[in-house]
PDB file of C-alpha atoms and ligand atoms in Angstrom:
ATOM      1  CA  MET A   1     -71.770-124.997  19.710  1.00  0.00           C
ATOM      2  CA  THR A   2     -74.410-122.057  19.900  1.00  0.00           C
ATOM      3  CA  ASP A   3     -74.311-119.171  22.273  1.00  0.00           C
ATOM      4  CA  SER A   4     -75.820-119.374  25.479  1.00  0.00           C
ATOM      5  CA  VAL A   5     -79.018-117.388  26.082  1.00  0.00           C
ATOM      6  CA  SER A   6     -76.907-115.104  28.183  1.00  0.00           C
ATOM      7  CA  GLN A   7     -74.306-114.678  25.874  1.00  0.00           C
ATOM      8  CA  LYS A   8     -76.710-113.853  23.245  1.00  0.00           C
ATOM      9  CA  ILE A   9     -78.269-111.022  25.428  1.00  0.00           C
ATOM     10  CA  LYS A  10     -75.166-109.590  26.178  1.00  0.00           C
ATOM     11  CA  SER A  11     -74.154-109.102  22.754  1.00  0.00           C
ATOM     12  CA  ILE A  12     -77.480-107.826  21.827  1.00  0.00           C
ATOM     13  CA  ALA A  13     -77.071-105.451  24.601  1.00  0.00           C
ATOM     14  CA  GLN A  14     -73.901-104.048  23.469  1.00  0.00           C
ATOM     15  CA  GLU A  15     -75.017-103.145  19.914  1.00  0.00           C
ATOM     16  CA  ILE A  16     -78.173-101.474  21.212  1.00  0.00           C
ATOM     17  CA  PRO A  17     -78.740 -97.957  22.538  1.00  0.00           C
ATOM     18  CA  GLN A  18     -79.475 -98.230  26.532  1.00  0.00           C
ATOM     19  CA  ASP A  19     -82.502 -96.317  26.023  1.00  0.00           C
ATOM     20  CA  VAL A  20     -84.093 -99.042  24.016  1.00  0.00           C
ATOM     21  CA  ARG A  21     -85.871-101.755  26.005  1.00  0.00           C
ATOM     22  CA  LEU A  22     -85.379-105.368  24.840  1.00  0.00           C
ATOM     23  CA  ILE A  23     -88.283-107.239  25.458  1.00  0.00           C
ATOM     24  CA  ALA A  24     -87.548-111.042  25.423  1.00  0.00           C
ATOM     25  CA  ILE A  25     -90.333-113.103  23.739  1.00  0.00           C
ATOM     26  CA  THR A  26     -90.549-116.334  25.285  1.00  0.00           C
ATOM     27  CA  LYS A  27     -93.338-118.212  23.082  1.00  0.00           C
ATOM     28  CA  GLN A  28     -92.456-121.931  23.337  1.00  0.00           C
ATOM     29  CA  VAL A  29     -89.238-121.170  25.445  1.00  0.00           C
ATOM     30  CA  SER A  30     -89.067-123.112  28.879  1.00  0.00           C
ATOM     31  CA  VAL A  31     -89.245-121.505  32.233  1.00  0.00           C
ATOM     32  CA  GLU A  32     -85.649-122.542  32.845  1.00  0.00           C
ATOM     33  CA  ARG A  33     -84.176-120.632  29.783  1.00  0.00           C
ATOM     34  CA  MET A  34     -86.386-117.670  30.880  1.00  0.00           C
ATOM     35  CA  ARG A  35     -84.716-117.771  34.197  1.00  0.00           C
ATOM     36  CA  GLU A  36     -81.198-117.519  32.511  1.00  0.00           C
ATOM     37  CA  ALA A  37     -82.252-114.466  30.713  1.00  0.00           C
ATOM     38  CA  TYR A  38     -83.524-112.921  33.981  1.00  0.00           C
ATOM     39  CA  SER A  39     -80.445-113.404  35.484  1.00  0.00           C
ATOM     40  CA  THR A  40     -78.695-111.428  32.865  1.00  0.00           C
ATOM     41  CA  GLY A  41     -80.456-108.801  33.542  1.00  0.00           C
ATOM     42  CA  VAL A  42     -83.789-108.992  31.267  1.00  0.00           C
ATOM     43  CA  ARG A  43     -86.994-107.610  33.187  1.00  0.00           C
ATOM     44  CA  ASP A  44     -89.539-107.702  30.262  1.00  0.00           C
ATOM     45  CA  PHE A  45     -90.953-110.830  29.043  1.00  0.00           C
ATOM     46  CA  GLY A  46     -93.507-111.258  26.153  1.00  0.00           C
ATOM     47  CA  GLU A  47     -95.845-114.020  25.231  1.00  0.00           C
ATOM     48  CA  ASN A  48     -98.467-114.428  22.557  1.00  0.00           C
ATOM     49  CA  ARG A  49    -100.628-117.120  24.168  1.00  0.00           C
ATOM     50  CA  LEU A  50    -102.499-116.274  27.359  1.00  0.00           C
ATOM     51  CA  GLN A  51    -102.566-120.135  28.642  1.00  0.00           C
ATOM     52  CA  GLU A  52     -98.675-120.580  28.054  1.00  0.00           C
ATOM     53  CA  ALA A  53     -97.975-117.280  29.734  1.00  0.00           C
ATOM     54  CA  LEU A  54    -100.287-117.997  32.729  1.00  0.00           C
ATOM     55  CA  THR A  55     -98.641-121.499  33.294  1.00  0.00           C
ATOM     56  CA  LYS A  56     -94.943-119.869  33.097  1.00  0.00           C
ATOM     57  CA  ARG A  57     -96.119-116.631  35.373  1.00  0.00           C
ATOM     58  CA  GLU A  58     -97.149-119.389  38.030  1.00  0.00           C
ATOM     59  CA  LEU A  59     -93.477-121.095  37.609  1.00  0.00           C
ATOM     60  CA  LEU A  60     -91.720-117.805  38.091  1.00  0.00           C
ATOM     61  CA  GLN A  61     -93.480-116.260  40.602  1.00  0.00           C
ATOM     62  CA  ASP A  62     -90.757-115.871  42.733  1.00  0.00           C
ATOM     63  CA  LEU A  63     -89.294-113.208  40.272  1.00  0.00           C
ATOM     64  CA  ASP A  64     -91.501-110.665  41.174  1.00  0.00           C
ATOM     65  CA  ASP A  65     -90.149-107.591  39.145  1.00  0.00           C
ATOM     66  CA  ILE A  66     -90.740-109.054  35.690  1.00  0.00           C
ATOM     67  CA  ASN A  67     -92.911-106.783  33.208  1.00  0.00           C
ATOM     68  CA  TRP A  68     -95.280-109.000  31.211  1.00  0.00           C
ATOM     69  CA  HIS A  69     -96.226-107.991  27.751  1.00  0.00           C
ATOM     70  CA  PHE A  70     -98.893-109.781  25.747  1.00  0.00           C
ATOM     71  CA  ILE A  71     -97.892-109.626  22.085  1.00  0.00           C
ATOM     72  CA  GLY A  72    -100.841-111.964  20.490  1.00  0.00           C
ATOM     73  CA  HIS A  73    -104.286-111.356  18.939  1.00  0.00           C
ATOM     74  CA  ILE A  74    -106.820-111.064  21.874  1.00  0.00           C
ATOM     75  CA  GLN A  75    -110.013-113.258  21.351  1.00  0.00           C
ATOM     76  CA  LYS A  76    -112.932-111.693  23.058  1.00  0.00           C
ATOM     77  CA  ASN A  77    -113.447-114.289  25.608  1.00  0.00           C
ATOM     78  CA  LYS A  78    -109.857-113.793  26.632  1.00  0.00           C
ATOM     79  CA  ALA A  79    -110.032-110.265  27.105  1.00  0.00           C
ATOM     80  CA  LYS A  80    -110.530-110.241  30.942  1.00  0.00           C
ATOM     81  CA  LYS A  81    -107.910-112.517  31.865  1.00  0.00           C
ATOM     82  CA  VAL A  82    -105.532-110.614  29.595  1.00  0.00           C
ATOM     83  CA  ILE A  83    -106.366-107.543  31.590  1.00  0.00           C
ATOM     84  CA  GLU A  84    -106.055-109.152  34.684  1.00  0.00           C
ATOM     85  CA  ASN A  85    -102.550-110.436  34.054  1.00  0.00           C
ATOM     86  CA  PHE A  86    -100.497-108.286  31.578  1.00  0.00           C
ATOM     87  CA  ASP A  87     -99.473-104.574  32.274  1.00  0.00           C
ATOM     88  CA  TRP A  88     -98.037-104.159  28.800  1.00  0.00           C
ATOM     89  CA  ILE A  89    -100.440-105.165  25.650  1.00  0.00           C
ATOM     90  CA  HIS A  90     -98.867-104.594  22.344  1.00  0.00           C
ATOM     91  CA  SER A  91    -101.731-106.141  20.175  1.00  0.00           C
ATOM     92  CA  LEU A  92    -104.490-103.681  20.587  1.00  0.00           C
ATOM     93  CA  ASP A  93    -105.665-104.349  17.198  1.00  0.00           C
ATOM     94  CA  SER A  94    -109.308-102.823  16.834  1.00  0.00           C
ATOM     95  CA  LEU A  95    -111.843-100.247  17.982  1.00  0.00           C
ATOM     96  CA  ALA A  96    -114.188-102.787  19.247  1.00  0.00           C
ATOM     97  CA  LEU A  97    -111.393-104.476  21.119  1.00  0.00           C
ATOM     98  CA  ALA A  98    -110.058-101.250  22.641  1.00  0.00           C
ATOM     99  CA  GLN A  99    -113.715-100.570  24.077  1.00  0.00           C
ATOM    100  CA  ARG A 100    -114.027-103.963  25.273  1.00  0.00           C
ATOM    101  CA  LEU A 101    -110.665-103.564  27.008  1.00  0.00           C
ATOM    102  CA  ASN A 102    -111.509-100.153  28.255  1.00  0.00           C
ATOM    103  CA  ARG A 103    -114.779-101.435  30.080  1.00  0.00           C
ATOM    104  CA  LEU A 104    -112.972-104.471  31.486  1.00  0.00           C
ATOM    105  CA  ALA A 105    -110.168-101.980  32.803  1.00  0.00           C
ATOM    106  CA  ILE A 106    -112.503 -99.825  34.446  1.00  0.00           C
ATOM    107  CA  GLU A 107    -114.425-102.985  35.949  1.00  0.00           C
ATOM    108  CA  LEU A 108    -111.087-104.420  37.288  1.00  0.00           C
ATOM    109  CA  LYS A 109    -109.605-101.107  38.526  1.00  0.00           C
ATOM    110  CA  ARG A 110    -106.560-101.415  36.116  1.00  0.00           C
ATOM    111  CA  MET A 111    -104.884 -99.331  33.660  1.00  0.00           C
ATOM    112  CA  PRO A 112    -102.791-101.073  31.106  1.00  0.00           C
ATOM    113  CA  LYS A 113    -100.238 -99.730  28.992  1.00  0.00           C
ATOM    114  CA  VAL A 114    -101.245-100.457  25.264  1.00  0.00           C
ATOM    115  CA  PHE A 115     -99.884-100.058  21.655  1.00  0.00           C
ATOM    116  CA  LEU A 116    -101.998 -99.852  18.697  1.00  0.00           C
ATOM    117  CA  GLN A 117    -100.990-102.280  16.492  1.00  0.00           C
ATOM    118  CA  VAL A 118    -100.993-100.936  12.719  1.00  0.00           C
ATOM    119  CA  LYS A 119    -100.052-102.200   9.332  1.00  0.00           C
ATOM    120  CA  VAL A 120     -98.063 -99.828   7.398  1.00  0.00           C
ATOM    121  CA  LEU A 121     -98.134-102.191   4.556  1.00  0.00           C
ATOM    122  CA  PRO A 122    -101.062-104.631   3.481  1.00  0.00           C
ATOM    123  CA  ASP A 123    -101.035-107.841   4.952  1.00  0.00           C
ATOM    124  CA  PRO A 124    -103.782-110.059   4.870  1.00  0.00           C
ATOM    125  CA  ASN A 125    -102.444-112.564   7.265  1.00  0.00           C
ATOM    126  CA  LYS A 126    -101.992-110.212  10.242  1.00  0.00           C
ATOM    127  CA  TYR A 127    -104.381-108.646  12.588  1.00  0.00           C
ATOM    128  CA  GLY A 128    -104.215-104.624  13.071  1.00  0.00           C
ATOM    129  CA  TRP A 129    -105.371-101.231  11.452  1.00  0.00           C
ATOM    130  CA  GLU A 130    -104.624-100.130   7.764  1.00  0.00           C
ATOM    131  CA  VAL A 131    -103.319 -96.317   8.477  1.00  0.00           C
ATOM    132  CA  THR A 132    -106.274 -94.633   6.950  1.00  0.00           C
ATOM    133  CA  ASN A 133    -108.807 -96.636   9.266  1.00  0.00           C
ATOM    134  CA  LEU A 134    -106.570 -95.612  12.541  1.00  0.00           C
ATOM    135  CA  LEU A 135    -106.644 -92.137  11.473  1.00  0.00           C
ATOM    136  CA  GLN A 136    -110.739 -92.313  11.311  1.00  0.00           C
ATOM    137  CA  ASP A 137    -110.790 -94.504  14.844  1.00  0.00           C
ATOM    138  CA  LEU A 138    -108.411 -91.874  16.768  1.00  0.00           C
ATOM    139  CA  GLU A 139    -111.257 -89.855  18.325  1.00  0.00           C
ATOM    140  CA  GLN A 140    -113.159 -92.766  19.702  1.00  0.00           C
ATOM    141  CA  LEU A 141    -109.745 -94.446  20.801  1.00  0.00           C
ATOM    142  CA  ASN A 142    -109.129 -90.944  22.715  1.00  0.00           C
ATOM    143  CA  LEU A 143    -112.246 -91.557  24.607  1.00  0.00           C
ATOM    144  CA  CYS A 144    -110.861 -94.964  25.896  1.00  0.00           C
ATOM    145  CA  GLN A 145    -109.499 -93.351  28.902  1.00  0.00           C
ATOM    146  CA  GLN A 146    -108.735 -96.205  31.192  1.00  0.00           C
ATOM    147  CA  LEU A 147    -106.198 -97.573  28.544  1.00  0.00           C
ATOM    148  CA  ASP A 148    -102.861 -95.907  29.025  1.00  0.00           C
ATOM    149  CA  ILE A 149    -102.112 -95.695  25.020  1.00  0.00           C
ATOM    150  CA  GLN A 150     -98.316 -95.709  24.712  1.00  0.00           C
ATOM    151  CA  GLY A 151     -97.692 -95.685  21.097  1.00  0.00           C
ATOM    152  CA  LEU A 152     -97.771 -97.801  17.851  1.00  0.00           C
ATOM    153  CA  MET A 153     -96.623-101.399  17.408  1.00  0.00           C
ATOM    154  CA  THR A 154     -96.097-102.673  14.170  1.00  0.00           C
ATOM    155  CA  ILE A 155     -95.006-106.209  12.518  1.00  0.00           C
ATOM    156  CA  LEU A 156     -93.931-106.194   8.933  1.00  0.00           C
ATOM    157  CA  PRO A 157     -94.778-108.488   6.077  1.00  0.00           C
ATOM    158  CA  LEU A 158     -92.244-111.168   5.381  1.00  0.00           C
ATOM    159  CA  GLY A 159     -89.814-110.913   2.630  1.00  0.00           C
ATOM    160  CA  LEU A 160     -88.743-107.390   2.379  1.00  0.00           C
ATOM    161  CA  SER A 161     -85.476-105.865   1.546  1.00  0.00           C
ATOM    162  CA  SER A 162     -83.374-103.903   3.938  1.00  0.00           C
ATOM    163  CA  ALA A 163     -84.630-100.618   2.175  1.00  0.00           C
ATOM    164  CA  GLU A 164     -88.150-101.547   2.262  1.00  0.00           C
ATOM    165  CA  THR A 165     -88.064-102.832   5.897  1.00  0.00           C
ATOM    166  CA  LEU A 166     -86.265 -99.116   7.074  1.00  0.00           C
ATOM    167  CA  ALA A 167     -88.663 -97.423   4.847  1.00  0.00           C
ATOM    168  CA  ALA A 168     -91.782 -99.116   6.744  1.00  0.00           C
ATOM    169  CA  PHE A 169     -90.416 -98.597  10.228  1.00  0.00           C
ATOM    170  CA  GLN A 170     -89.821 -94.768   9.109  1.00  0.00           C
ATOM    171  CA  LYS A 171     -93.474 -94.607   7.992  1.00  0.00           C
ATOM    172  CA  THR A 172     -94.676 -96.141  11.556  1.00  0.00           C
ATOM    173  CA  GLN A 173     -92.320 -93.410  13.257  1.00  0.00           C
ATOM    174  CA  LYS A 174     -94.124 -90.787  11.069  1.00  0.00           C
ATOM    175  CA  LEU A 175     -97.506 -91.926  11.414  1.00  0.00           C
ATOM    176  CA  ALA A 176     -96.919 -91.809  15.517  1.00  0.00           C
ATOM    177  CA  THR A 177     -95.751 -87.964  14.739  1.00  0.00           C
ATOM    178  CA  THR A 178     -98.791 -87.267  12.870  1.00  0.00           C
ATOM    179  CA  ILE A 179    -100.971 -88.798  15.450  1.00  0.00           C
ATOM    180  CA  GLN A 180     -99.080 -86.888  18.127  1.00  0.00           C
ATOM    181  CA  GLN A 181     -99.484 -83.519  16.405  1.00  0.00           C
ATOM    182  CA  LYS A 182    -103.426 -83.876  16.714  1.00  0.00           C
ATOM    183  CA  ASN A 183    -102.964 -83.218  20.394  1.00  0.00           C
ATOM    184  CA  TYR A 184    -105.410 -85.988  21.447  1.00  0.00           C
ATOM    185  CA  SER A 185    -104.692 -85.977  25.557  1.00  0.00           C
ATOM    186  CA  ASN A 186    -104.870 -90.007  25.599  1.00  0.00           C
ATOM    187  CA  LEU A 187    -102.888 -90.598  22.420  1.00  0.00           C
ATOM    188  CA  LYS A 188     -99.293 -89.780  23.754  1.00  0.00           C
ATOM    189  CA  MET A 189     -97.372 -91.668  21.198  1.00  0.00           C
ATOM    190  CA  GLN A 190     -94.110 -91.793  23.054  1.00  0.00           C
ATOM    191  CA  GLU A 191     -93.074 -95.341  22.381  1.00  0.00           C
ATOM    192  CA  LEU A 192     -92.751 -97.275  19.248  1.00  0.00           C
ATOM    193  CA  SER A 193     -92.754-101.144  19.480  1.00  0.00           C
ATOM    194  CA  MET A 194     -91.055-102.383  16.604  1.00  0.00           C
ATOM    195  CA  GLY A 195     -88.101-104.718  15.615  1.00  0.00           C
ATOM    196  CA  MET A 196     -87.787-108.693  15.881  1.00  0.00           C
ATOM    197  CA  SER A 197     -84.885-110.875  15.511  1.00  0.00           C
ATOM    198  CA  GLY A 198     -84.517-110.150  11.684  1.00  0.00           C
ATOM    199  CA  ASP A 199     -84.997-106.554  11.472  1.00  0.00           C
ATOM    200  CA  TYR A 200     -84.235-104.954  15.152  1.00  0.00           C
ATOM    201  CA  LEU A 201     -81.448-102.777  14.128  1.00  0.00           C
ATOM    202  CA  LEU A 202     -83.358-100.856  11.141  1.00  0.00           C
ATOM    203  CA  ALA A 203     -86.196-100.569  13.966  1.00  0.00           C
ATOM    204  CA  ILE A 204     -83.969 -99.002  16.279  1.00  0.00           C
ATOM    205  CA  GLN A 205     -82.526 -96.549  13.257  1.00  0.00           C
ATOM    206  CA  ALA A 206     -86.201 -95.537  12.743  1.00  0.00           C
ATOM    207  CA  GLY A 207     -86.602 -94.576  16.327  1.00  0.00           C
ATOM    208  CA  ALA A 208     -87.958 -98.001  18.086  1.00  0.00           C
ATOM    209  CA  THR A 209     -87.962 -97.648  22.043  1.00  0.00           C
ATOM    210  CA  MET A 210     -89.204-101.371  22.436  1.00  0.00           C
ATOM    211  CA  ILE A 211     -87.903-104.527  20.270  1.00  0.00           C
ATOM    212  CA  ARG A 212     -89.403-107.886  20.915  1.00  0.00           C
ATOM    213  CA  LEU A 213     -86.460-110.656  20.240  1.00  0.00           C
ATOM    214  CA  GLY A 214     -87.405-114.266  20.259  1.00  0.00           C
ATOM    215  CA  ARG A 215     -85.395-116.257  17.921  1.00  0.00           C
ATOM    216  CA  ILE A 216     -81.926-114.444  18.156  1.00  0.00           C
ATOM    217  CA  ILE A 217     -81.714-115.035  21.893  1.00  0.00           C
ATOM    218  CA  PHE A 218     -83.481-118.385  22.295  1.00  0.00           C
ATOM    219  CA  GLY A 219     -82.792-120.264  18.975  1.00  0.00           C
ATOM    220  CA  GLU A 220     -85.422-121.225  16.404  1.00  0.00           C
ATOM    221  CA  ARG A 221     -89.047-122.493  17.641  1.00  0.00           C
ATOM    222  CA  HIS A 222     -90.390-125.733  16.695  1.00  0.00           C
TER     223      HIS A 222
HETATM  224  C1  PLP B   1     -92.948-114.147  17.633  1.00  0.00           C
HETATM  225  C2  PLP B   1     -93.037-112.632  17.628  1.00  0.00           C
HETATM  226  C3  PLP B   1     -91.681-111.748  17.992  1.00  0.00           C
HETATM  227  C4  PLP B   1     -90.416-112.106  18.118  1.00  0.00           C
HETATM  228  O1  PLP B   1     -90.009-112.789  16.806  1.00  0.00           O
HETATM  229  P1  PLP B   1     -88.649-113.492  16.370  1.00  0.00           P
HETATM  230  O2  PLP B   1     -88.405-113.534  15.162  1.00  0.00           O
HETATM  231  O3  PLP B   1     -88.252-114.667  17.262  1.00  0.00           O
HETATM  232  O4  PLP B   1     -88.008-112.324  17.210  1.00  0.00           O
HETATM  233  C5  PLP B   1     -92.169-110.503  18.140  1.00  0.00           C
HETATM  234  N1  PLP B   1     -93.350-109.929  18.093  1.00  0.00           N
HETATM  235  C6  PLP B   1     -94.397-110.650  17.704  1.00  0.00           C
HETATM  236  C7  PLP B   1     -95.603-110.071  17.751  1.00  0.00           C
HETATM  237  C8  PLP B   1     -94.360-112.004  17.716  1.00  0.00           C
HETATM  238  O5  PLP B   1     -95.549-112.396  17.883  1.00  0.00           O
END
């Protein structure tokens, strides 16, 4: 017998500090199981596909205090819908996208909370800024005043040891501090979105304020 969604959430809640926000990542998860998570107290849900997310939002309209987080790569032609439907965007991964989202946010009179997705270790299979490129883009990012830039988000490459994982998360945390010290008014760097099912305890150890958990709550995806 595997644990139920609510048992899983309760046991995770017991092992993480209260001020760390758990985001339930519900890609490929049914709305019934999302309701179970909601009834256990989860109010933050993350999706990586726009269409799937919109369909589920429709079906979960009655749960009107959910915070919806977008965690997937945003294609140009989907940017408007993402701005319209998500208060939190964890996957801002380039300056061009930032400028586009900023323009749309002005048009739509919205101010999304966003994370800058950074690759602290090289990973050709992932989107996001390399550290040196991010540092070069800070000045331009700071001008995107309609984006509420909250902090950094990272996804680590597969196959790291625990020590390497912890070091990579610490590197992300240090990078956030470095950026903070530059005193850009719009780069507050107060949140760190890092940690998934396999590495969230190490992420918390390194200062994560938001963890994004899928499989450990809902089981393997197919
Ligand atoms: C799928 C996904 C997660 C959750 O991963 P699990 O291993 O299922 O916990 C977190 N963040 C992002 C960006 C994802 O795409």
